Amino acid sequence: MSSQDLLARGPLVLTFYRGAWCPFCNLDLQALEEVRPDIEARGALLMAVSQQTAANSRKSQRNNRLGFPIVGDKGGELAAKFGIRWHLPEDLQAIHKQLGADLVAFNGEDSWTLPMPARYVIGQDGVIAYAEINPDYTRRPEPSDVLPVLDELKRSGAT
């Protein structure tokens, strides 16, 4: 399904996350799941994006009990289009491997890239109405921060 098809259904709340191996990401996904009914009540769709393999995305959905989809971003191509993909230097690659987060295994490719955690609200007109990006993966916006943005889109007719 294309972004145009998705936006024809309503605004899109899009969240980029690093993967099933990241405890901060899992907590964020769980928090998003808690506000998903409020997001959907405003006519919006919630979707997560990760470079991990489809099997790892299914694991994330199952373990975090998510009712929204996780779409794959092979090699971080979509993250690159949003300007949030970065390459891990060799010293961080080694640390990730030591901690059990071998991105080659998790992502099924060897780019050693990750998205910065980011959240967007995209109106049906394709315009980004809200963006929160933080290179510090331990700091995430409150999921409820998107609700006033969705309300404003609805009031302005830009949904």
PDB file of C-alpha atoms in Angstrom:
ATOM      1  CA  MET A   1       0.000   0.000   0.000  1.00  0.00           C
ATOM      2  CA  SER A   2       1.403   3.393  -0.963  1.00  0.00           C
ATOM      3  CA  SER A   3       1.565   6.490   1.234  1.00  0.00           C
ATOM      4  CA  GLN A   4      -1.114   8.047  -1.021  1.00  0.00           C
ATOM      5  CA  ASP A   5      -3.407   5.096  -0.314  1.00  0.00           C
ATOM      6  CA  LEU A   6      -2.793   5.425   3.428  1.00  0.00           C
ATOM      7  CA  LEU A   7      -3.344   9.184   3.448  1.00  0.00           C
ATOM      8  CA  ALA A   8      -6.605   8.748   1.541  1.00  0.00           C
ATOM      9  CA  ARG A   9      -7.854   6.962   4.677  1.00  0.00           C
ATOM     10  CA  GLY A  10      -6.786   9.696   7.127  1.00  0.00           C
ATOM     11  CA  PRO A  11      -3.792  11.461   8.650  1.00  0.00           C
ATOM     12  CA  LEU A  12      -0.799   9.261   9.396  1.00  0.00           C
ATOM     13  CA  VAL A  13       1.115   9.069  12.667  1.00  0.00           C
ATOM     14  CA  LEU A  14       4.449   7.599  11.669  1.00  0.00           C
ATOM     15  CA  THR A  15       7.076   6.538  14.190  1.00  0.00           C
ATOM     16  CA  PHE A  16      10.588   5.353  13.351  1.00  0.00           C
ATOM     17  CA  TYR A  17      12.284   3.020  15.789  1.00  0.00           C
ATOM     18  CA  ARG A  18      15.541   1.126  15.988  1.00  0.00           C
ATOM     19  CA  GLY A  19      14.349  -2.441  16.496  1.00  0.00           C
ATOM     20  CA  ALA A  20      13.116  -5.243  18.740  1.00  0.00           C
ATOM     21  CA  TRP A  21      16.481  -5.325  20.521  1.00  0.00           C
ATOM     22  CA  CYS A  22      16.075  -1.739  21.845  1.00  0.00           C
ATOM     23  CA  PRO A  23      14.323  -1.552  25.255  1.00  0.00           C
ATOM     24  CA  PHE A  24      13.613   2.182  24.848  1.00  0.00           C
ATOM     25  CA  CYS A  25      11.948   1.486  21.501  1.00  0.00           C
ATOM     26  CA  ASN A  26       9.780  -1.251  22.985  1.00  0.00           C
ATOM     27  CA  LEU A  27       8.619   1.018  25.814  1.00  0.00           C
ATOM     28  CA  ASP A  28       7.784   3.710  23.256  1.00  0.00           C
ATOM     29  CA  LEU A  29       5.807   1.269  21.108  1.00  0.00           C
ATOM     30  CA  GLN A  30       3.858   0.129  24.173  1.00  0.00           C
ATOM     31  CA  ALA A  31       3.089   3.748  25.081  1.00  0.00           C
ATOM     32  CA  LEU A  32       1.889   4.387  21.527  1.00  0.00           C
ATOM     33  CA  GLU A  33      -0.358   1.330  21.747  1.00  0.00           C
ATOM     34  CA  GLU A  34      -1.981   2.844  24.839  1.00  0.00           C
ATOM     35  CA  VAL A  35      -2.985   6.003  22.911  1.00  0.00           C
ATOM     36  CA  ARG A  36      -3.791   4.167  19.659  1.00  0.00           C
ATOM     37  CA  PRO A  37      -7.572   4.249  20.373  1.00  0.00           C
ATOM     38  CA  ASP A  38      -7.376   8.056  20.793  1.00  0.00           C
ATOM     39  CA  ILE A  39      -5.378   8.371  17.559  1.00  0.00           C
ATOM     40  CA  GLU A  40      -7.830   6.198  15.643  1.00  0.00           C
ATOM     41  CA  ALA A  41     -10.818   8.055  17.165  1.00  0.00           C
ATOM     42  CA  ARG A  42      -9.448  11.152  15.421  1.00  0.00           C
ATOM     43  CA  GLY A  43      -9.504   9.331  12.074  1.00  0.00           C
ATOM     44  CA  ALA A  44      -5.737   8.794  11.925  1.00  0.00           C
ATOM     45  CA  LEU A  45      -3.651   5.726  11.254  1.00  0.00           C
ATOM     46  CA  LEU A  46      -0.683   4.738  13.429  1.00  0.00           C
ATOM     47  CA  MET A  47       2.276   2.969  11.863  1.00  0.00           C
ATOM     48  CA  ALA A  48       5.823   2.129  12.974  1.00  0.00           C
ATOM     49  CA  VAL A  49       8.841   1.881  10.666  1.00  0.00           C
ATOM     50  CA  SER A  50      11.942  -0.214  11.323  1.00  0.00           C
ATOM     51  CA  GLN A  51      14.880  -1.569   9.339  1.00  0.00           C
ATOM     52  CA  GLN A  52      14.593  -4.936  11.063  1.00  0.00           C
ATOM     53  CA  THR A  53      13.492  -8.058   9.225  1.00  0.00           C
ATOM     54  CA  ALA A  54       9.808  -8.914   8.911  1.00  0.00           C
ATOM     55  CA  ALA A  55      10.275 -11.755  11.430  1.00  0.00           C
ATOM     56  CA  ASN A  56      11.688  -9.322  13.987  1.00  0.00           C
ATOM     57  CA  SER A  57       8.845  -6.879  13.313  1.00  0.00           C
ATOM     58  CA  ARG A  58       6.330  -9.666  13.934  1.00  0.00           C
ATOM     59  CA  LYS A  59       8.193 -10.449  17.171  1.00  0.00           C
ATOM     60  CA  SER A  60       7.957  -6.764  18.175  1.00  0.00           C
ATOM     61  CA  GLN A  61       4.240  -6.716  17.430  1.00  0.00           C
ATOM     62  CA  ARG A  62       3.630  -9.907  19.388  1.00  0.00           C
ATOM     63  CA  ASN A  63       5.844  -9.094  22.404  1.00  0.00           C
ATOM     64  CA  ASN A  64       4.530  -5.539  22.712  1.00  0.00           C
ATOM     65  CA  ARG A  65       0.910  -6.536  21.947  1.00  0.00           C
ATOM     66  CA  LEU A  66       0.598  -3.948  19.200  1.00  0.00           C
ATOM     67  CA  GLY A  67      -2.577  -3.340  17.254  1.00  0.00           C
ATOM     68  CA  PHE A  68      -0.820  -1.239  14.620  1.00  0.00           C
ATOM     69  CA  PRO A  69       1.495  -2.338  11.799  1.00  0.00           C
ATOM     70  CA  ILE A  70       5.267  -2.224  11.676  1.00  0.00           C
ATOM     71  CA  VAL A  71       6.538  -1.731   8.143  1.00  0.00           C
ATOM     72  CA  GLY A  72      10.000  -2.635   6.933  1.00  0.00           C
ATOM     73  CA  ASP A  73      12.541  -0.114   5.740  1.00  0.00           C
ATOM     74  CA  LYS A  74      15.250  -2.219   4.091  1.00  0.00           C
ATOM     75  CA  GLY A  75      18.580  -0.448   4.414  1.00  0.00           C
ATOM     76  CA  GLY A  76      16.884   2.582   5.948  1.00  0.00           C
ATOM     77  CA  GLU A  77      15.880   4.048   2.585  1.00  0.00           C
ATOM     78  CA  LEU A  78      12.742   5.733   3.958  1.00  0.00           C
ATOM     79  CA  ALA A  79      14.659   6.989   7.009  1.00  0.00           C
ATOM     80  CA  ALA A  80      17.204   8.487   4.610  1.00  0.00           C
ATOM     81  CA  LYS A  81      14.426  10.313   2.731  1.00  0.00           C
ATOM     82  CA  PHE A  82      13.316  11.809   6.052  1.00  0.00           C
ATOM     83  CA  GLY A  83      16.947  12.738   6.805  1.00  0.00           C
ATOM     84  CA  ILE A  84      17.168  10.642   9.971  1.00  0.00           C
ATOM     85  CA  ARG A  85      19.316   7.649   8.928  1.00  0.00           C
ATOM     86  CA  TRP A  86      22.848   7.491  10.309  1.00  0.00           C
ATOM     87  CA  HIS A  87      25.749   5.058  10.028  1.00  0.00           C
ATOM     88  CA  LEU A  88      27.209   3.451  13.141  1.00  0.00           C
ATOM     89  CA  PRO A  89      31.012   3.818  13.308  1.00  0.00           C
ATOM     90  CA  GLU A  90      33.070   0.660  13.868  1.00  0.00           C
ATOM     91  CA  ASP A  91      33.460   1.222  17.624  1.00  0.00           C
ATOM     92  CA  LEU A  92      29.658   1.384  18.058  1.00  0.00           C
ATOM     93  CA  GLN A  93      29.224  -1.651  15.821  1.00  0.00           C
ATOM     94  CA  ALA A  94      31.476  -3.624  18.177  1.00  0.00           C
ATOM     95  CA  ILE A  95      29.561  -2.411  21.242  1.00  0.00           C
ATOM     96  CA  HIS A  96      26.229  -3.325  19.665  1.00  0.00           C
ATOM     97  CA  LYS A  97      27.523  -6.821  18.897  1.00  0.00           C
ATOM     98  CA  GLN A  98      28.779  -7.231  22.476  1.00  0.00           C
ATOM     99  CA  LEU A  99      25.358  -6.241  23.793  1.00  0.00           C
ATOM    100  CA  GLY A 100      23.617  -8.754  21.534  1.00  0.00           C
ATOM    101  CA  ALA A 101      22.329  -6.207  19.027  1.00  0.00           C
ATOM    102  CA  ASP A 102      24.090  -7.409  15.888  1.00  0.00           C
ATOM    103  CA  LEU A 103      22.312  -5.233  13.350  1.00  0.00           C
ATOM    104  CA  VAL A 104      23.386  -7.439  10.449  1.00  0.00           C
ATOM    105  CA  ALA A 105      21.433 -10.301  12.018  1.00  0.00           C
ATOM    106  CA  PHE A 106      18.458  -8.188  13.164  1.00  0.00           C
ATOM    107  CA  ASN A 107      18.104  -6.198   9.953  1.00  0.00           C
ATOM    108  CA  GLY A 108      19.097  -8.863   7.437  1.00  0.00           C
ATOM    109  CA  GLU A 109      21.560  -6.525   5.717  1.00  0.00           C
ATOM    110  CA  ASP A 110      24.973  -5.067   6.495  1.00  0.00           C
ATOM    111  CA  SER A 111      24.567  -1.298   6.142  1.00  0.00           C
ATOM    112  CA  TRP A 112      25.034  -0.736   9.894  1.00  0.00           C
ATOM    113  CA  THR A 113      22.593   2.153   9.713  1.00  0.00           C
ATOM    114  CA  LEU A 114      19.773   3.097  12.048  1.00  0.00           C
ATOM    115  CA  PRO A 115      17.067   5.730  12.075  1.00  0.00           C
ATOM    116  CA  MET A 116      17.107   8.355  14.780  1.00  0.00           C
ATOM    117  CA  PRO A 117      13.942   7.839  16.796  1.00  0.00           C
ATOM    118  CA  ALA A 118      11.373  10.119  15.219  1.00  0.00           C
ATOM    119  CA  ARG A 119       7.647  10.706  15.163  1.00  0.00           C
ATOM    120  CA  TYR A 120       5.653  12.513  12.484  1.00  0.00           C
ATOM    121  CA  VAL A 121       2.053  13.462  11.898  1.00  0.00           C
ATOM    122  CA  ILE A 122       1.333  13.739   8.188  1.00  0.00           C
ATOM    123  CA  GLY A 123      -1.899  15.342   7.036  1.00  0.00           C
ATOM    124  CA  GLN A 124      -3.942  13.916   4.200  1.00  0.00           C
ATOM    125  CA  ASP A 125      -2.469  16.633   2.001  1.00  0.00           C
ATOM    126  CA  GLY A 126       0.979  15.037   2.517  1.00  0.00           C
ATOM    127  CA  VAL A 127       2.268  17.949   4.601  1.00  0.00           C
ATOM    128  CA  ILE A 128       4.112  17.118   7.805  1.00  0.00           C
ATOM    129  CA  ALA A 129       2.126  18.797  10.586  1.00  0.00           C
ATOM    130  CA  TYR A 130       4.331  17.569  13.456  1.00  0.00           C
ATOM    131  CA  ALA A 131       7.860  16.251  13.703  1.00  0.00           C
ATOM    132  CA  GLU A 132       9.816  15.160  16.758  1.00  0.00           C
ATOM    133  CA  ILE A 133      13.344  13.863  16.170  1.00  0.00           C
ATOM    134  CA  ASN A 134      15.949  13.291  18.823  1.00  0.00           C
ATOM    135  CA  PRO A 135      19.392  11.783  18.251  1.00  0.00           C
ATOM    136  CA  ASP A 136      19.319  10.687  21.913  1.00  0.00           C
ATOM    137  CA  TYR A 137      17.456   7.375  21.647  1.00  0.00           C
ATOM    138  CA  THR A 138      16.619   7.488  25.373  1.00  0.00           C
ATOM    139  CA  ARG A 139      14.446  10.600  24.954  1.00  0.00           C
ATOM    140  CA  ARG A 140      11.073  10.189  23.263  1.00  0.00           C
ATOM    141  CA  PRO A 141       8.079  12.491  22.947  1.00  0.00           C
ATOM    142  CA  GLU A 142       4.927  11.651  24.844  1.00  0.00           C
ATOM    143  CA  PRO A 143       2.646   9.707  22.498  1.00  0.00           C
ATOM    144  CA  SER A 144      -0.261  11.953  23.483  1.00  0.00           C
ATOM    145  CA  ASP A 145       1.613  14.953  22.022  1.00  0.00           C
ATOM    146  CA  VAL A 146       0.183  14.032  18.616  1.00  0.00           C
ATOM    147  CA  LEU A 147      -3.454  14.301  19.751  1.00  0.00           C
ATOM    148  CA  PRO A 148      -3.718  18.136  19.685  1.00  0.00           C
ATOM    149  CA  VAL A 149      -2.042  18.091  16.270  1.00  0.00           C
ATOM    150  CA  LEU A 150      -4.645  15.635  14.978  1.00  0.00           C
ATOM    151  CA  ASP A 151      -7.410  17.779  16.519  1.00  0.00           C
ATOM    152  CA  GLU A 152      -6.051  20.861  14.746  1.00  0.00           C
ATOM    153  CA  LEU A 153      -5.853  19.004  11.431  1.00  0.00           C
ATOM    154  CA  LYS A 154      -9.490  18.065  11.835  1.00  0.00           C
ATOM    155  CA  ARG A 155     -10.530  21.651  12.744  1.00  0.00           C
ATOM    156  CA  SER A 156      -8.595  23.137   9.830  1.00  0.00           C
ATOM    157  CA  GLY A 157      -9.937  20.581   7.377  1.00  0.00           C
ATOM    158  CA  ALA A 158      -6.413  19.389   6.515  1.00  0.00           C
ATOM    159  CA  THR A 159      -7.155  15.856   7.659  1.00  0.00           C
TER     160      THR A 159
END
